[in-house]
Amino acid sequence: MKQFLIFVKKEWLHIWRDRRTLFILIWMPIVQIILYGFALTNEVKNSNIAIFDQSQDQASTTISKEIAASRYFNLVKNVHSDQDIGATFRQGKIRMAVVFPVNFRYDLLHSNHAQIQLIADASDPNTANTLTNYASSIINDYQQSLNQNEQLPYTIKTQVRMLYNPELKGAYSFVPGVMALVLMLVCTMMTSIAIVKEKEMGTMEVILVSPLKPFRIIIAKAVPYLFVSLLNIVSILLLSVYVLDVPIVGSIWLLMTESTLFTITSLSLGILISNSAKTQQTAMFIAMMSLFLPTLLFSGFMFPIENMPLPMQIISNVVPSKWFYIIIKDIMIKGLGFTSVWKETLILVGMTMTLLGISIYKFKIRLA
Amino acid sequence: MEKVITAKNLTKKFGSFIAVDNINFEVEKGEIFGFLGANGAGKTTAMRMLCGLLLPTSGQATVAGFDVYKQNEQIKKNIGYMSQKFSMYEDLTISENIRFYGGIYGLSNDRIKEKTAQLIKQLHLEGQEKTLVKALPLGWKQKLAFSIAIVHEPAIVFLDEPTGGVDPITRREFWGLIYEASARGITIFVTTHYMDEAEYCNRVSIMVDGRIDALDTPANLMKDYSADSMDEVFLHLARKAVRTGD
Ligand SMILES: Nc1ncnc2c1ncn2[C@@H]1O[C@H](COP(=O)(O)OP(=O)(O)OP(=O)(O)O)[C@@H](O)[C@H]1O
Ligand SMILES: [Mg+2]
């Protein structure tokens, strides 16, 4: 145990002395998150909108006026056809369109309910969400004012349509995605480089001649990066809550536990890579090719897996980050508990055990 | 005398290439055994088999009485090793390197402190404990690496070209350290290219193309080959070599 701790300490000294790398490791996720955060937090004041009023009755004009008068919205156009709406969106003139159906007031008064459609440009999902929420609440206010003097309540249903990005992928999917990428980078790439570096320097030979158990060498190399990763997770989560307004709906402890699990998966991958790589460049290259790209492609945070051809969908199943991404999204954004993610967790545990097993088994005690 | 290293028909093949070809020798306790040979002769490969870094293709070998095939763990506890590549951590300080290597050999903290003080004094590095190893001149690094390789007082120390690339004065100082260690009973197994160093050894073996072509005391070898120096002996033998190294 003491030998193990001495090794961990030495490993930590390497990281500590290489301040530049440490600096990058700690700041990279922060910068990524902040950059994205700034790209997202557009002012939601005076957003340009269009109104397509097919009814032109007293109710629809009242609501239109209130929406136009709100400080959140700026009515730039009254459109007169569905095609016109599409064209105006494509020209980038508006962020939202409000559509009243024909006979809006008639339906409302005679059948007691009517519909308004809100169409938003969801390429910026945060803004789209906010805008439709504001509009809905204005409509809601109108509905309540109607109902004050009536016994039978009127209901106006708002139907929201998100254009371009119907699943509202954005910060909500970006945060889990960045977490997966950063953990891969720190754990997989850095550990494989750290091990291969010792081979390159020739110090590995000396360590292998010492009575240290290979298993302990591997674990000791990985431990400091585990800590750096945990630090990264914490900073990403803090930023996503306080800068991006992406709340952690589910249990934070479950989130941390699952992240630690994924960290260990990534570490074992790194160790595995270090077995076959002879130079630091090779290690980096393999890490890039075998992890970075698959993580981007197959984790589902950039490109929806459902839309991929079947062979690709099958391949995506062996990419650990895919499962991690699902887990994090479920816990963080949907607020689901362990009972909902146990299957994915089990898959990750299985992958980790297999990878760790193979990498320890294959870690060369001898040089050849 | 007690034999601390024995090799019988020890062979290592890489594919069809025979790097070490049926070598036989014994090293006695406390001896300084020189392992000579031109580039690519197979010195490092032979040494790696003895240290447990490479599995022999065939033949037998024991180190400190333990079998290289089966008793790897015991061998490791009894040897020190200085690899041909430089074997300290450049980004660690002198005392951190000592602490690390002492630590992985299971030395107690007190013992490590004691050893550190002793090494610093012996190598005249007072006040430089906190210097990063990369800032040291090569000669100092090598002396330090040697001292660290024997920090746990092993029975045998394997040195693979420990003095490559330094001036004769520093090499002489290095050999001073080797003699001190030898006087304490540590067996020295050393490879070298420098023939003046060969003359410092109790016995030397000369490898040519993976085989051991000569093995005796330097004096006897010079007599056998009617040479005036080990240099001449070596040239005489190495001329036959087919391999040119890599
Ligand atoms: N892992 C390996 N795979 C294939 N060939 C190898 C391997 N290691 C060494 N060799 C070859 O075996 C031969 C002996 O190499 P070795 O390193 O033992 O020589 P050496 O006597 O130590 O040389 P030098 O003085 O240059 O250090 C060389 O031709 C080398 O290319
Ligand atoms: Mg060599």
PDB file of C-alpha atoms in Angstrom, chain A residues 63-294:
ATOM      1  CA  ILE A  63     -54.416  38.731 -28.109  1.00  0.00           C
ATOM      2  CA  SER A  64     -52.305  39.938 -31.040  1.00  0.00           C
ATOM      3  CA  LYS A  65     -52.202  43.423 -29.581  1.00  0.00           C
ATOM      4  CA  GLU A  66     -51.142  42.192 -26.179  1.00  0.00           C
ATOM      5  CA  ILE A  67     -48.430  40.066 -27.626  1.00  0.00           C
ATOM      6  CA  ALA A  68     -47.206  42.913 -29.801  1.00  0.00           C
ATOM      7  CA  ALA A  69     -47.265  45.286 -26.829  1.00  0.00           C
ATOM      8  CA  SER A  70     -45.191  43.003 -24.649  1.00  0.00           C
ATOM      9  CA  ARG A  71     -41.618  44.065 -24.196  1.00  0.00           C
ATOM     10  CA  TYR A  72     -40.475  40.589 -25.142  1.00  0.00           C
ATOM     11  CA  PHE A  73     -41.881  40.751 -28.611  1.00  0.00           C
ATOM     12  CA  ASN A  74     -41.591  42.984 -31.585  1.00  0.00           C
ATOM     13  CA  LEU A  75     -44.167  42.405 -34.262  1.00  0.00           C
ATOM     14  CA  VAL A  76     -42.442  42.838 -37.586  1.00  0.00           C
ATOM     15  CA  LYS A  77     -44.917  41.338 -39.977  1.00  0.00           C
ATOM     16  CA  ASN A  78     -48.469  40.228 -40.447  1.00  0.00           C
ATOM     17  CA  VAL A  79     -48.313  37.270 -42.740  1.00  0.00           C
ATOM     18  CA  HIS A  80     -51.116  35.900 -44.822  1.00  0.00           C
ATOM     19  CA  SER A  81     -50.225  32.322 -45.675  1.00  0.00           C
ATOM     20  CA  ASP A  82     -48.388  29.302 -44.376  1.00  0.00           C
ATOM     21  CA  GLN A  83     -45.839  29.705 -47.147  1.00  0.00           C
ATOM     22  CA  ASP A  84     -45.269  33.246 -46.035  1.00  0.00           C
ATOM     23  CA  ILE A  85     -44.469  32.034 -42.518  1.00  0.00           C
ATOM     24  CA  GLY A  86     -41.953  29.552 -43.839  1.00  0.00           C
ATOM     25  CA  ALA A  87     -40.310  32.157 -46.043  1.00  0.00           C
ATOM     26  CA  THR A  88     -40.071  34.713 -43.251  1.00  0.00           C
ATOM     27  CA  PHE A  89     -38.444  32.148 -40.959  1.00  0.00           C
ATOM     28  CA  ARG A  90     -36.006  31.188 -43.663  1.00  0.00           C
ATOM     29  CA  GLN A  91     -35.042  34.798 -44.182  1.00  0.00           C
ATOM     30  CA  GLY A  92     -34.177  34.883 -40.499  1.00  0.00           C
ATOM     31  CA  LYS A  93     -36.508  37.820 -39.883  1.00  0.00           C
ATOM     32  CA  ILE A  94     -38.429  36.253 -37.044  1.00  0.00           C
ATOM     33  CA  ARG A  95     -37.890  33.872 -34.156  1.00  0.00           C
ATOM     34  CA  MET A  96     -41.532  33.015 -33.602  1.00  0.00           C
ATOM     35  CA  ALA A  97     -44.837  33.092 -35.394  1.00  0.00           C
ATOM     36  CA  VAL A  98     -48.306  33.117 -33.814  1.00  0.00           C
ATOM     37  CA  VAL A  99     -51.036  31.483 -35.863  1.00  0.00           C
ATOM     38  CA  PHE A 100     -54.746  31.967 -35.202  1.00  0.00           C
ATOM     39  CA  PRO A 101     -57.009  29.507 -36.984  1.00  0.00           C
ATOM     40  CA  VAL A 102     -60.104  30.623 -38.873  1.00  0.00           C
ATOM     41  CA  ASN A 103     -63.149  31.089 -36.640  1.00  0.00           C
ATOM     42  CA  PHE A 104     -61.023  31.492 -33.544  1.00  0.00           C
ATOM     43  CA  ARG A 105     -63.517  33.506 -31.518  1.00  0.00           C
ATOM     44  CA  TYR A 106     -66.464  31.535 -32.850  1.00  0.00           C
ATOM     45  CA  ASP A 107     -64.927  28.265 -31.678  1.00  0.00           C
ATOM     46  CA  LEU A 108     -64.014  29.764 -28.373  1.00  0.00           C
ATOM     47  CA  LEU A 109     -67.510  31.062 -27.688  1.00  0.00           C
ATOM     48  CA  HIS A 110     -69.436  28.122 -29.073  1.00  0.00           C
ATOM     49  CA  SER A 111     -67.427  25.076 -28.181  1.00  0.00           C
ATOM     50  CA  ASN A 112     -65.594  26.764 -25.295  1.00  0.00           C
ATOM     51  CA  HIS A 113     -62.186  25.903 -26.576  1.00  0.00           C
ATOM     52  CA  ALA A 114     -59.917  27.101 -29.322  1.00  0.00           C
ATOM     53  CA  GLN A 115     -56.352  26.690 -30.443  1.00  0.00           C
ATOM     54  CA  ILE A 116     -53.426  28.956 -31.104  1.00  0.00           C
ATOM     55  CA  GLN A 117     -50.303  27.678 -32.751  1.00  0.00           C
ATOM     56  CA  LEU A 118     -46.897  28.975 -31.736  1.00  0.00           C
ATOM     57  CA  ILE A 119     -44.092  28.210 -34.151  1.00  0.00           C
ATOM     58  CA  ALA A 120     -40.576  28.889 -32.925  1.00  0.00           C
ATOM     59  CA  ASP A 121     -37.128  28.693 -34.417  1.00  0.00           C
ATOM     60  CA  ALA A 122     -35.544  26.051 -32.240  1.00  0.00           C
ATOM     61  CA  SER A 123     -32.097  26.189 -33.701  1.00  0.00           C
ATOM     62  CA  ASP A 124     -31.497  28.125 -30.524  1.00  0.00           C
ATOM     63  CA  PRO A 125     -33.545  25.930 -28.233  1.00  0.00           C
ATOM     64  CA  ASN A 126     -33.194  28.032 -25.113  1.00  0.00           C
ATOM     65  CA  THR A 127     -34.601  31.123 -26.727  1.00  0.00           C
ATOM     66  CA  ALA A 128     -37.329  29.164 -28.491  1.00  0.00           C
ATOM     67  CA  ASN A 129     -38.411  27.733 -25.186  1.00  0.00           C
ATOM     68  CA  THR A 130     -38.456  31.073 -23.460  1.00  0.00           C
ATOM     69  CA  LEU A 131     -40.378  32.767 -26.252  1.00  0.00           C
ATOM     70  CA  THR A 132     -43.119  30.186 -26.410  1.00  0.00           C
ATOM     71  CA  ASN A 133     -43.396  30.288 -22.643  1.00  0.00           C
ATOM     72  CA  TYR A 134     -43.864  34.062 -22.655  1.00  0.00           C
ATOM     73  CA  ALA A 135     -46.427  33.915 -25.430  1.00  0.00           C
ATOM     74  CA  SER A 136     -48.328  31.128 -23.689  1.00  0.00           C
ATOM     75  CA  SER A 137     -48.503  33.101 -20.508  1.00  0.00           C
ATOM     76  CA  ILE A 138     -49.931  36.135 -22.324  1.00  0.00           C
ATOM     77  CA  ILE A 139     -52.550  33.896 -23.903  1.00  0.00           C
ATOM     78  CA  ASN A 140     -53.195  32.386 -20.508  1.00  0.00           C
ATOM     79  CA  ASP A 141     -53.789  35.814 -19.008  1.00  0.00           C
ATOM     80  CA  TYR A 142     -56.333  36.570 -21.689  1.00  0.00           C
ATOM     81  CA  GLN A 143     -58.072  33.273 -21.049  1.00  0.00           C
ATOM     82  CA  GLN A 144     -58.298  34.013 -17.347  1.00  0.00           C
ATOM     83  CA  SER A 145     -59.682  37.474 -17.922  1.00  0.00           C
ATOM     84  CA  LEU A 146     -62.424  35.885 -20.043  1.00  0.00           C
ATOM     85  CA  ASN A 147     -63.237  33.319 -17.447  1.00  0.00           C
ATOM     86  CA  GLN A 148     -63.673  35.789 -14.610  1.00  0.00           C
ATOM     87  CA  ASN A 149     -67.306  36.476 -15.578  1.00  0.00           C
ATOM     88  CA  GLU A 150     -68.196  33.071 -16.917  1.00  0.00           C
ATOM     89  CA  GLN A 151     -69.304  29.860 -15.290  1.00  0.00           C
ATOM     90  CA  LEU A 152     -68.273  27.547 -18.033  1.00  0.00           C
ATOM     91  CA  PRO A 153     -64.528  28.076 -18.499  1.00  0.00           C
ATOM     92  CA  TYR A 154     -63.077  28.862 -21.859  1.00  0.00           C
ATOM     93  CA  THR A 155     -59.881  27.131 -22.737  1.00  0.00           C
ATOM     94  CA  ILE A 156     -57.387  28.258 -25.311  1.00  0.00           C
ATOM     95  CA  LYS A 157     -54.928  25.577 -26.116  1.00  0.00           C
ATOM     96  CA  THR A 158     -51.520  26.658 -27.311  1.00  0.00           C
ATOM     97  CA  GLN A 159     -49.902  24.242 -29.648  1.00  0.00           C
ATOM     98  CA  VAL A 160     -46.154  24.682 -29.846  1.00  0.00           C
ATOM     99  CA  ARG A 161     -44.182  23.697 -32.907  1.00  0.00           C
ATOM    100  CA  MET A 162     -40.424  23.832 -32.835  1.00  0.00           C
ATOM    101  CA  LEU A 163     -38.829  24.413 -36.197  1.00  0.00           C
ATOM    102  CA  TYR A 164     -35.426  23.058 -37.231  1.00  0.00           C
ATOM    103  CA  ASN A 165     -34.667  21.351 -33.941  1.00  0.00           C
ATOM    104  CA  PRO A 166     -37.798  19.680 -32.675  1.00  0.00           C
ATOM    105  CA  GLU A 167     -36.012  17.834 -29.869  1.00  0.00           C
ATOM    106  CA  LEU A 168     -34.654  21.097 -28.532  1.00  0.00           C
ATOM    107  CA  LYS A 169     -31.114  19.869 -28.596  1.00  0.00           C
ATOM    108  CA  GLY A 170     -28.926  22.525 -27.147  1.00  0.00           C
ATOM    109  CA  ALA A 171     -27.459  23.231 -23.775  1.00  0.00           C
ATOM    110  CA  TYR A 172     -29.487  20.363 -22.472  1.00  0.00           C
ATOM    111  CA  SER A 173     -27.716  17.906 -24.646  1.00  0.00           C
ATOM    112  CA  PHE A 174     -24.521  19.850 -24.845  1.00  0.00           C
ATOM    113  CA  VAL A 175     -23.642  19.564 -21.180  1.00  0.00           C
ATOM    114  CA  PRO A 176     -23.774  15.760 -21.011  1.00  0.00           C
ATOM    115  CA  GLY A 177     -21.951  15.696 -24.324  1.00  0.00           C
ATOM    116  CA  VAL A 178     -19.129  17.908 -23.103  1.00  0.00           C
ATOM    117  CA  MET A 179     -18.879  15.784 -19.994  1.00  0.00           C
ATOM    118  CA  ALA A 180     -18.449  12.635 -22.031  1.00  0.00           C
ATOM    119  CA  LEU A 181     -15.860  14.264 -24.276  1.00  0.00           C
ATOM    120  CA  VAL A 182     -13.857  15.824 -21.484  1.00  0.00           C
ATOM    121  CA  LEU A 183     -13.752  12.649 -19.439  1.00  0.00           C
ATOM    122  CA  MET A 184     -12.631  10.730 -22.489  1.00  0.00           C
ATOM    123  CA  LEU A 185      -9.944  13.278 -23.144  1.00  0.00           C
ATOM    124  CA  VAL A 186      -8.619  13.543 -19.620  1.00  0.00           C
ATOM    125  CA  CYS A 187      -8.864   9.904 -18.693  1.00  0.00           C
ATOM    126  CA  THR A 188      -8.249   8.015 -21.860  1.00  0.00           C
ATOM    127  CA  MET A 189      -5.811  10.208 -23.639  1.00  0.00           C
ATOM    128  CA  MET A 190      -3.878  11.427 -20.614  1.00  0.00           C
ATOM    129  CA  THR A 191      -3.467   8.029 -18.965  1.00  0.00           C
ATOM    130  CA  SER A 192      -2.404   6.345 -22.157  1.00  0.00           C
ATOM    131  CA  ILE A 193       0.095   9.114 -22.787  1.00  0.00           C
ATOM    132  CA  ALA A 194       1.358   8.929 -19.208  1.00  0.00           C
ATOM    133  CA  ILE A 195       2.021   5.206 -19.460  1.00  0.00           C
ATOM    134  CA  VAL A 196       3.548   5.346 -22.922  1.00  0.00           C
ATOM    135  CA  LYS A 197       5.767   8.224 -21.818  1.00  0.00           C
ATOM    136  CA  GLU A 198       7.413   5.969 -19.265  1.00  0.00           C
ATOM    137  CA  LYS A 199       8.036   3.412 -21.967  1.00  0.00           C
ATOM    138  CA  GLU A 200       9.564   6.056 -24.196  1.00  0.00           C
ATOM    139  CA  MET A 201      11.715   7.476 -21.426  1.00  0.00           C
ATOM    140  CA  GLY A 202      12.946   4.053 -20.416  1.00  0.00           C
ATOM    141  CA  THR A 203      11.741   4.414 -16.850  1.00  0.00           C
ATOM    142  CA  MET A 204       9.136   1.712 -17.422  1.00  0.00           C
ATOM    143  CA  GLU A 205      11.937  -0.845 -17.693  1.00  0.00           C
ATOM    144  CA  VAL A 206      13.258   0.162 -14.328  1.00  0.00           C
ATOM    145  CA  ILE A 207       9.813   0.007 -12.761  1.00  0.00           C
ATOM    146  CA  LEU A 208       9.167  -3.408 -14.272  1.00  0.00           C
ATOM    147  CA  VAL A 209      12.416  -4.653 -12.763  1.00  0.00           C
ATOM    148  CA  SER A 210      11.261  -3.437  -9.351  1.00  0.00           C
ATOM    149  CA  PRO A 211       9.042  -5.590  -7.119  1.00  0.00           C
ATOM    150  CA  LEU A 212       6.002  -3.378  -7.824  1.00  0.00           C
ATOM    151  CA  LYS A 213       3.022  -5.373  -9.015  1.00  0.00           C
ATOM    152  CA  PRO A 214       1.983  -4.415 -12.554  1.00  0.00           C
ATOM    153  CA  PHE A 215      -1.607  -4.133 -11.397  1.00  0.00           C
ATOM    154  CA  ARG A 216      -0.618  -1.479  -8.887  1.00  0.00           C
ATOM    155  CA  ILE A 217       1.448   0.388 -11.456  1.00  0.00           C
ATOM    156  CA  ILE A 218      -1.597   0.668 -13.663  1.00  0.00           C
ATOM    157  CA  ILE A 219      -3.943   1.768 -10.939  1.00  0.00           C
ATOM    158  CA  ALA A 220      -1.427   4.232  -9.527  1.00  0.00           C
ATOM    159  CA  LYS A 221      -1.048   5.815 -12.944  1.00  0.00           C
ATOM    160  CA  ALA A 222      -4.786   6.223 -13.257  1.00  0.00           C
ATOM    161  CA  VAL A 223      -5.626   7.597  -9.802  1.00  0.00           C
ATOM    162  CA  PRO A 224      -4.418  11.204 -10.274  1.00  0.00           C
ATOM    163  CA  TYR A 225      -6.374  11.487 -13.507  1.00  0.00           C
ATOM    164  CA  LEU A 226      -9.437  10.213 -11.718  1.00  0.00           C
ATOM    165  CA  PHE A 227      -9.127  13.203  -9.415  1.00  0.00           C
ATOM    166  CA  VAL A 228      -8.627  15.671 -12.235  1.00  0.00           C
ATOM    167  CA  SER A 229     -11.708  14.234 -13.911  1.00  0.00           C
ATOM    168  CA  LEU A 230     -13.825  14.544 -10.800  1.00  0.00           C
ATOM    169  CA  LEU A 231     -12.734  18.167 -10.620  1.00  0.00           C
ATOM    170  CA  ASN A 232     -13.811  18.583 -14.233  1.00  0.00           C
ATOM    171  CA  ILE A 233     -17.183  17.015 -13.557  1.00  0.00           C
ATOM    172  CA  VAL A 234     -17.805  19.341 -10.651  1.00  0.00           C
ATOM    173  CA  SER A 235     -16.810  22.427 -12.625  1.00  0.00           C
ATOM    174  CA  ILE A 236     -18.933  21.424 -15.607  1.00  0.00           C
ATOM    175  CA  LEU A 237     -21.945  20.821 -13.395  1.00  0.00           C
ATOM    176  CA  LEU A 238     -21.516  24.076 -11.506  1.00  0.00           C
ATOM    177  CA  LEU A 239     -21.231  26.028 -14.730  1.00  0.00           C
ATOM    178  CA  SER A 240     -24.156  24.326 -16.350  1.00  0.00           C
ATOM    179  CA  VAL A 241     -26.353  25.145 -13.385  1.00  0.00           C
ATOM    180  CA  TYR A 242     -25.155  28.691 -12.786  1.00  0.00           C
ATOM    181  CA  VAL A 243     -24.188  29.864 -16.251  1.00  0.00           C
ATOM    182  CA  LEU A 244     -26.257  27.858 -18.694  1.00  0.00           C
ATOM    183  CA  ASP A 245     -29.304  27.508 -16.462  1.00  0.00           C
ATOM    184  CA  VAL A 246     -29.401  23.822 -17.168  1.00  0.00           C
ATOM    185  CA  PRO A 247     -30.716  22.484 -13.885  1.00  0.00           C
ATOM    186  CA  ILE A 248     -29.752  19.189 -12.316  1.00  0.00           C
ATOM    187  CA  VAL A 249     -33.187  17.749 -11.872  1.00  0.00           C
ATOM    188  CA  GLY A 250     -32.180  14.315 -10.612  1.00  0.00           C
ATOM    189  CA  SER A 251     -29.953  13.208  -7.765  1.00  0.00           C
ATOM    190  CA  ILE A 252     -26.549  14.810  -7.777  1.00  0.00           C
ATOM    191  CA  TRP A 253     -25.031  11.821  -6.020  1.00  0.00           C
ATOM    192  CA  LEU A 254     -26.321   9.428  -8.603  1.00  0.00           C
ATOM    193  CA  LEU A 255     -24.922  11.761 -11.241  1.00  0.00           C
ATOM    194  CA  MET A 256     -21.508  11.807  -9.568  1.00  0.00           C
ATOM    195  CA  THR A 257     -21.496   8.039  -9.126  1.00  0.00           C
ATOM    196  CA  GLU A 258     -22.346   7.421 -12.752  1.00  0.00           C
ATOM    197  CA  SER A 259     -19.706   9.932 -13.834  1.00  0.00           C
ATOM    198  CA  THR A 260     -17.110   8.195 -11.706  1.00  0.00           C
ATOM    199  CA  LEU A 261     -18.090   4.918 -13.305  1.00  0.00           C
ATOM    200  CA  PHE A 262     -17.639   6.395 -16.753  1.00  0.00           C
ATOM    201  CA  THR A 263     -14.323   7.898 -15.663  1.00  0.00           C
ATOM    202  CA  ILE A 264     -13.141   4.420 -14.773  1.00  0.00           C
ATOM    203  CA  THR A 265     -14.354   3.132 -18.132  1.00  0.00           C
ATOM    204  CA  SER A 266     -12.308   5.804 -19.853  1.00  0.00           C
ATOM    205  CA  LEU A 267      -9.283   5.094 -17.689  1.00  0.00           C
ATOM    206  CA  SER A 268      -9.354   1.414 -18.589  1.00  0.00           C
ATOM    207  CA  LEU A 269      -9.565   2.331 -22.251  1.00  0.00           C
ATOM    208  CA  GLY A 270      -6.525   4.531 -21.804  1.00  0.00           C
ATOM    209  CA  ILE A 271      -4.597   1.710 -20.198  1.00  0.00           C
ATOM    210  CA  LEU A 272      -5.621  -0.595 -23.006  1.00  0.00           C
ATOM    211  CA  ILE A 273      -4.377   1.864 -25.605  1.00  0.00           C
ATOM    212  CA  SER A 274      -1.078   2.274 -23.791  1.00  0.00           C
ATOM    213  CA  ASN A 275      -0.479  -1.450 -24.180  1.00  0.00           C
ATOM    214  CA  SER A 276      -0.366  -1.291 -27.922  1.00  0.00           C
ATOM    215  CA  ALA A 277       1.111   2.164 -28.433  1.00  0.00           C
ATOM    216  CA  LYS A 278       4.874   2.595 -28.457  1.00  0.00           C
ATOM    217  CA  THR A 279       5.086   6.362 -28.707  1.00  0.00           C
ATOM    218  CA  GLN A 280       3.097   9.192 -27.182  1.00  0.00           C
ATOM    219  CA  GLN A 281       2.014  10.316 -30.626  1.00  0.00           C
ATOM    220  CA  THR A 282       0.626   6.894 -31.433  1.00  0.00           C
ATOM    221  CA  ALA A 283      -1.212   6.830 -28.134  1.00  0.00           C
ATOM    222  CA  MET A 284      -2.706  10.206 -28.837  1.00  0.00           C
ATOM    223  CA  PHE A 285      -3.662   9.206 -32.331  1.00  0.00           C
ATOM    224  CA  ILE A 286      -5.331   5.976 -31.257  1.00  0.00           C
ATOM    225  CA  ALA A 287      -7.161   7.812 -28.507  1.00  0.00           C
ATOM    226  CA  MET A 288      -8.397  10.342 -31.026  1.00  0.00           C
ATOM    227  CA  MET A 289      -9.486   7.846 -33.610  1.00  0.00           C
ATOM    228  CA  SER A 290     -10.960   5.230 -31.359  1.00  0.00           C
ATOM    229  CA  LEU A 291     -12.615   7.487 -28.815  1.00  0.00           C
ATOM    230  CA  PHE A 292     -12.960  11.051 -29.813  1.00  0.00           C
ATOM    231  CA  LEU A 293     -14.608  10.510 -33.149  1.00  0.00           C
ATOM    232  CA  PRO A 294     -16.887   7.687 -32.010  1.00  0.00           C
TER     233      PRO A 294
END
